[in-house]
Amino acid sequence: DAGITQSPRHKVTETGTPVTLRCHQTENHRYMYWYRQDPGHGLRLIHYSYGVKDTDKGEVSDGYSVSRSKTEDFLLTLESATSSQTSVYFCAISVAVDDSPLHFGNGTRLTVT
Amino acid sequence: AQSVTQLDSQVPVFEEAPVELRCNYSSSVSVYLFWYVQYPNQGLQLLLKYLSGSTLVESINGFEAEFNKSQTSFHLRKPSVHISDTAEYFCAVRNTGGFKTIFGAGTRLFVKA
């Protein structure tokens, strides 16, 4: 397995609270991604990063922000959690764009009550 | 914009039978194509990829996929499945030169004894 650690693995939080999910990699890969997985939708891209402090929005970025202050860490923040953000969140990394596949972490299951 | 359609949400099949998981994509530019597999409570793992060259690509565990440009398809096949192949399979596409990998909704393969 690629050296990707997501924390926490499980979290339950209340509507309206901020939540931060962490992705840590030991591979020194430049590109990092946050996806959410929901039944019937597959994986949808939230945000991605192409370098330290370089980030951009994916297809479902509303209500989420990210930060990358170090190569190894990519944080996803739900500014004010809503029930529609209940999901499984996956971090992925790749060494390059184009033909490099993604390597995934084991996911964070987030429940917003 | 890119999109990926996996035509079957669930595929039940008996052990040792052949299986085909269908995937169609749309894109206005050249693409790279991927199949990922997800076992329960795990992240996704790369199964195989098409980058260029031979349109038939194979994985180490007996799966193969054929890129058909005219039909914009990348169907996944295995001539004889095992119980251990039970998992969810995701087709994905990335534009050449692009950052974003777009996933289909997934096909759940269930192999019965």
Coordinates of C-alpha atoms in Angstrom, one line a residue:
Chain A
D1 CA 0.0 0.0 0.0
A2 CA 1.1 3.5 -0.7
G3 CA 1.9 5.4 2.5
I4 CA -1.4 7.3 2.9
T5 CA -3.0 7.7 6.3
Q6 CA -6.4 9.3 6.8
S7 CA -7.6 10.5 10.1
P8 CA -10.0 10.0 11.8
R9 CA -11.3 6.8 10.3
H10 CA -14.8 7.4 11.7
K11 CA -16.4 10.6 13.0
V12 CA -19.9 11.5 14.1
T13 CA -20.7 15.2 14.4
E14 CA -23.6 17.5 14.7
T15 CA -25.1 19.8 12.0
G16 CA -23.5 23.2 12.0
T17 CA -20.1 22.2 13.5
P18 CA -16.8 22.5 11.7
V19 CA -15.0 19.3 10.9
T20 CA -11.4 18.8 9.6
L21 CA -10.3 15.6 8.0
R22 CA -6.6 14.9 7.5
C23 CA -4.7 13.1 4.8
H24 CA -1.0 12.3 5.4
Q25 CA 1.3 10.8 2.8
T26 CA 4.9 9.5 3.1
E27 CA 5.4 9.2 -0.7
N28 CA 6.4 12.8 -1.4
H29 CA 3.9 12.9 -4.3
R30 CA 3.0 16.3 -5.7
Y31 CA -0.7 15.7 -6.4
M32 CA -3.3 15.1 -3.8
Y33 CA -7.1 14.8 -4.1
W34 CA -10.2 14.6 -1.9
Y35 CA -13.1 12.5 -3.1
R36 CA -16.5 11.6 -1.5
Q37 CA -18.1 8.3 -2.2
D38 CA -21.9 8.0 -2.1
P39 CA -24.1 5.1 -3.3
G40 CA -25.1 5.6 -6.9
H41 CA -22.6 8.4 -7.5
G42 CA -19.3 6.6 -7.4
L43 CA -16.5 8.9 -6.4
R44 CA -16.8 12.7 -6.9
L45 CA -13.9 15.1 -6.7
I46 CA -14.1 17.7 -4.0
H47 CA -10.8 19.5 -4.2
Y48 CA -7.3 18.8 -5.4
S49 CA -3.8 20.1 -4.9
Y50 CA -0.9 20.3 -7.4
G51 CA 1.6 21.5 -4.9
V52 CA 2.1 23.2 -1.6
K53 CA -0.4 26.0 -1.3
D54 CA -1.7 25.2 -4.8
T55 CA -5.3 23.9 -4.7
D56 CA -8.3 24.0 -7.0
K57 CA -12.0 23.0 -6.9
G58 CA -13.5 19.8 -8.1
E59 CA -17.1 19.1 -9.1
V60 CA -18.6 19.2 -5.6
S61 CA -16.6 21.8 -3.7
D62 CA -19.5 23.8 -2.2
G63 CA -19.3 23.7 1.6
Y64 CA -15.7 22.4 1.7
S65 CA -12.3 24.1 1.9
V66 CA -8.8 22.6 1.8
S67 CA -5.3 23.5 2.8
R68 CA -1.9 22.2 2.0
S69 CA 0.9 23.8 3.9
K70 CA 3.3 20.9 3.6
T71 CA 3.8 18.3 0.8
E72 CA 2.7 15.5 3.0
D73 CA -0.5 16.9 4.5
F74 CA -3.8 17.8 2.8
L75 CA -6.6 18.9 5.0
L76 CA -10.3 19.0 4.2
T77 CA -12.5 21.2 6.2
L78 CA -16.3 21.2 6.3
E79 CA -17.0 24.7 7.4
S80 CA -20.4 24.0 8.8
A81 CA -21.4 20.4 8.5
T82 CA -24.7 19.4 7.0
S83 CA -26.5 16.1 6.8
S84 CA -25.9 16.0 3.0
Q85 CA -22.2 15.8 3.8
T86 CA -22.6 12.4 5.5
S87 CA -20.4 10.3 3.3
V88 CA -17.2 8.3 3.0
Y89 CA -14.3 10.6 2.2
F90 CA -11.2 9.3 0.4
C91 CA -7.9 10.9 -0.1
A92 CA -5.8 10.0 -3.1
I93 CA -2.3 10.8 -4.3
S94 CA -0.5 10.6 -7.6
V95 CA 3.1 11.1 -8.6
A96 CA 2.2 13.0 -11.7
V97 CA -0.8 13.8 -13.9
D98 CA -1.6 12.2 -17.2
D99 CA -1.0 8.5 -17.0
S100 CA -0.2 8.1 -13.3
P101 CA -2.9 6.2 -11.4
L102 CA -4.3 7.3 -8.1
H103 CA -3.4 5.7 -4.9
F104 CA -6.1 5.8 -2.2
G105 CA -6.2 5.9 1.5
N106 CA -8.7 3.7 3.5
G107 CA -11.3 6.5 3.9
T108 CA -13.0 8.4 6.6
R109 CA -16.6 7.6 7.3
L110 CA -18.3 10.9 8.4
T111 CA -21.8 11.0 9.8
V112 CA -23.5 14.3 10.4
T113 CA -26.5 14.1 12.7
Chain B
A1 CA -17.1 17.7 -20.1
Q2 CA -16.1 14.2 -19.3
S3 CA -18.5 11.6 -18.0
V4 CA -18.4 7.8 -17.3
T5 CA -21.4 5.5 -17.4
Q6 CA -21.3 2.1 -15.9
L7 CA -24.3 0.3 -17.3
D8 CA -24.9 -2.2 -14.5
S9 CA -25.1 -1.3 -10.9
Q10 CA -25.0 -4.9 -9.7
V11 CA -23.8 -8.1 -11.5
P12 CA -24.5 -11.5 -9.8
V13 CA -22.6 -14.4 -11.3
F14 CA -21.8 -18.0 -10.3
E15 CA -18.2 -19.0 -9.5
E16 CA -16.2 -20.0 -12.6
A17 CA -18.6 -18.3 -14.9
P18 CA -17.4 -15.5 -17.3
V19 CA -18.3 -11.9 -16.5
E20 CA -18.3 -8.6 -18.3
L21 CA -18.7 -5.2 -16.6
R22 CA -19.6 -2.5 -19.0
C23 CA -18.2 1.0 -19.1
N24 CA -18.8 3.9 -21.6
Y25 CA -17.2 7.3 -21.5
S26 CA -17.6 10.6 -23.2
S27 CA -14.8 13.1 -23.8
S28 CA -13.9 15.6 -26.4
V29 CA -10.2 14.9 -26.2
S30 CA -7.9 12.0 -25.8
V31 CA -8.2 10.1 -22.6
Y32 CA -6.5 7.6 -20.3
L33 CA -8.8 4.9 -18.9
F34 CA -8.7 3.0 -15.6
W35 CA -10.5 0.3 -13.7
Y36 CA -10.3 0.3 -10.0
V37 CA -11.5 -2.3 -7.5
Q38 CA -12.8 -1.7 -4.0
Y39 CA -13.0 -4.5 -1.4
P40 CA -15.2 -4.0 1.7
N41 CA -14.0 -1.2 4.0
Q42 CA -11.0 -0.4 1.9
G43 CA -9.9 2.3 -0.5
L44 CA -9.8 1.8 -4.2
Q45 CA -6.9 -0.1 -5.9
L46 CA -5.8 0.1 -9.5
L47 CA -6.8 -3.0 -11.4
L48 CA -5.6 -2.0 -14.9
K49 CA -5.2 1.0 -17.1
Y50 CA -5.2 1.9 -20.8
L51 CA -2.7 4.6 -21.8
S52 CA -1.9 4.0 -25.4
G53 CA -0.8 1.3 -27.8
S54 CA -2.5 -2.1 -27.6
T55 CA -6.2 -1.7 -27.0
L56 CA -6.3 -4.9 -24.9
V57 CA -4.9 -4.5 -21.4
E58 CA -4.6 -7.2 -18.7
S59 CA -4.3 -7.3 -14.9
I60 CA -2.2 -9.8 -12.9
N61 CA -5.3 -11.6 -11.6
G62 CA -7.0 -12.5 -14.9
F63 CA -9.1 -9.5 -15.7
E64 CA -8.8 -7.8 -19.1
A65 CA -10.3 -4.7 -20.6
E66 CA -10.5 -3.6 -24.2
F67 CA -10.4 0.1 -25.3
N68 CA -12.8 0.7 -28.2
K69 CA -12.5 4.2 -29.4
S70 CA -15.3 4.1 -31.9
Q71 CA -17.8 2.9 -29.3
T72 CA -16.1 5.0 -26.5
S73 CA -16.1 1.9 -24.3
F74 CA -13.7 0.2 -21.9
H75 CA -15.5 -3.0 -20.8
L76 CA -13.9 -5.2 -18.2
R77 CA -14.0 -9.0 -18.6
K78 CA -12.8 -12.1 -16.8
P79 CA -13.3 -15.6 -18.3
S80 CA -13.8 -17.4 -15.0
V81 CA -14.5 -15.6 -11.7
H82 CA -13.7 -16.6 -8.1
I83 CA -15.5 -15.9 -4.9
S84 CA -12.6 -13.6 -4.0
D85 CA -13.5 -11.3 -7.0
T86 CA -16.6 -10.1 -5.1
A87 CA -16.0 -6.4 -4.8
E88 CA -17.1 -3.1 -6.4
Y89 CA -15.5 -2.1 -9.6
F90 CA -15.1 1.5 -10.8
C91 CA -14.3 2.7 -14.3
A92 CA -12.5 6.0 -14.5
V93 CA -11.3 8.5 -17.2
R94 CA -8.8 11.3 -17.3
N95 CA -8.1 13.7 -20.1
T96 CA -4.6 13.6 -21.4
G97 CA -2.9 16.6 -19.7
G98 CA -5.6 16.9 -17.1
F99 CA -5.6 16.9 -13.3
K100 CA -9.0 15.3 -12.7
T101 CA -10.0 11.7 -12.8
I102 CA -13.7 11.2 -13.2
F103 CA -15.3 8.0 -11.9
G104 CA -18.4 6.0 -12.9
A105 CA -21.0 5.1 -10.3
G106 CA -19.5 1.6 -9.8
T107 CA -20.6 -2.0 -10.5
R108 CA -21.0 -4.3 -7.6
L109 CA -19.9 -7.8 -8.6
F110 CA -21.2 -10.6 -6.5
V111 CA -19.8 -14.1 -7.1
K112 CA -21.9 -16.9 -5.8
A113 CA -20.8 -20.4 -5.0

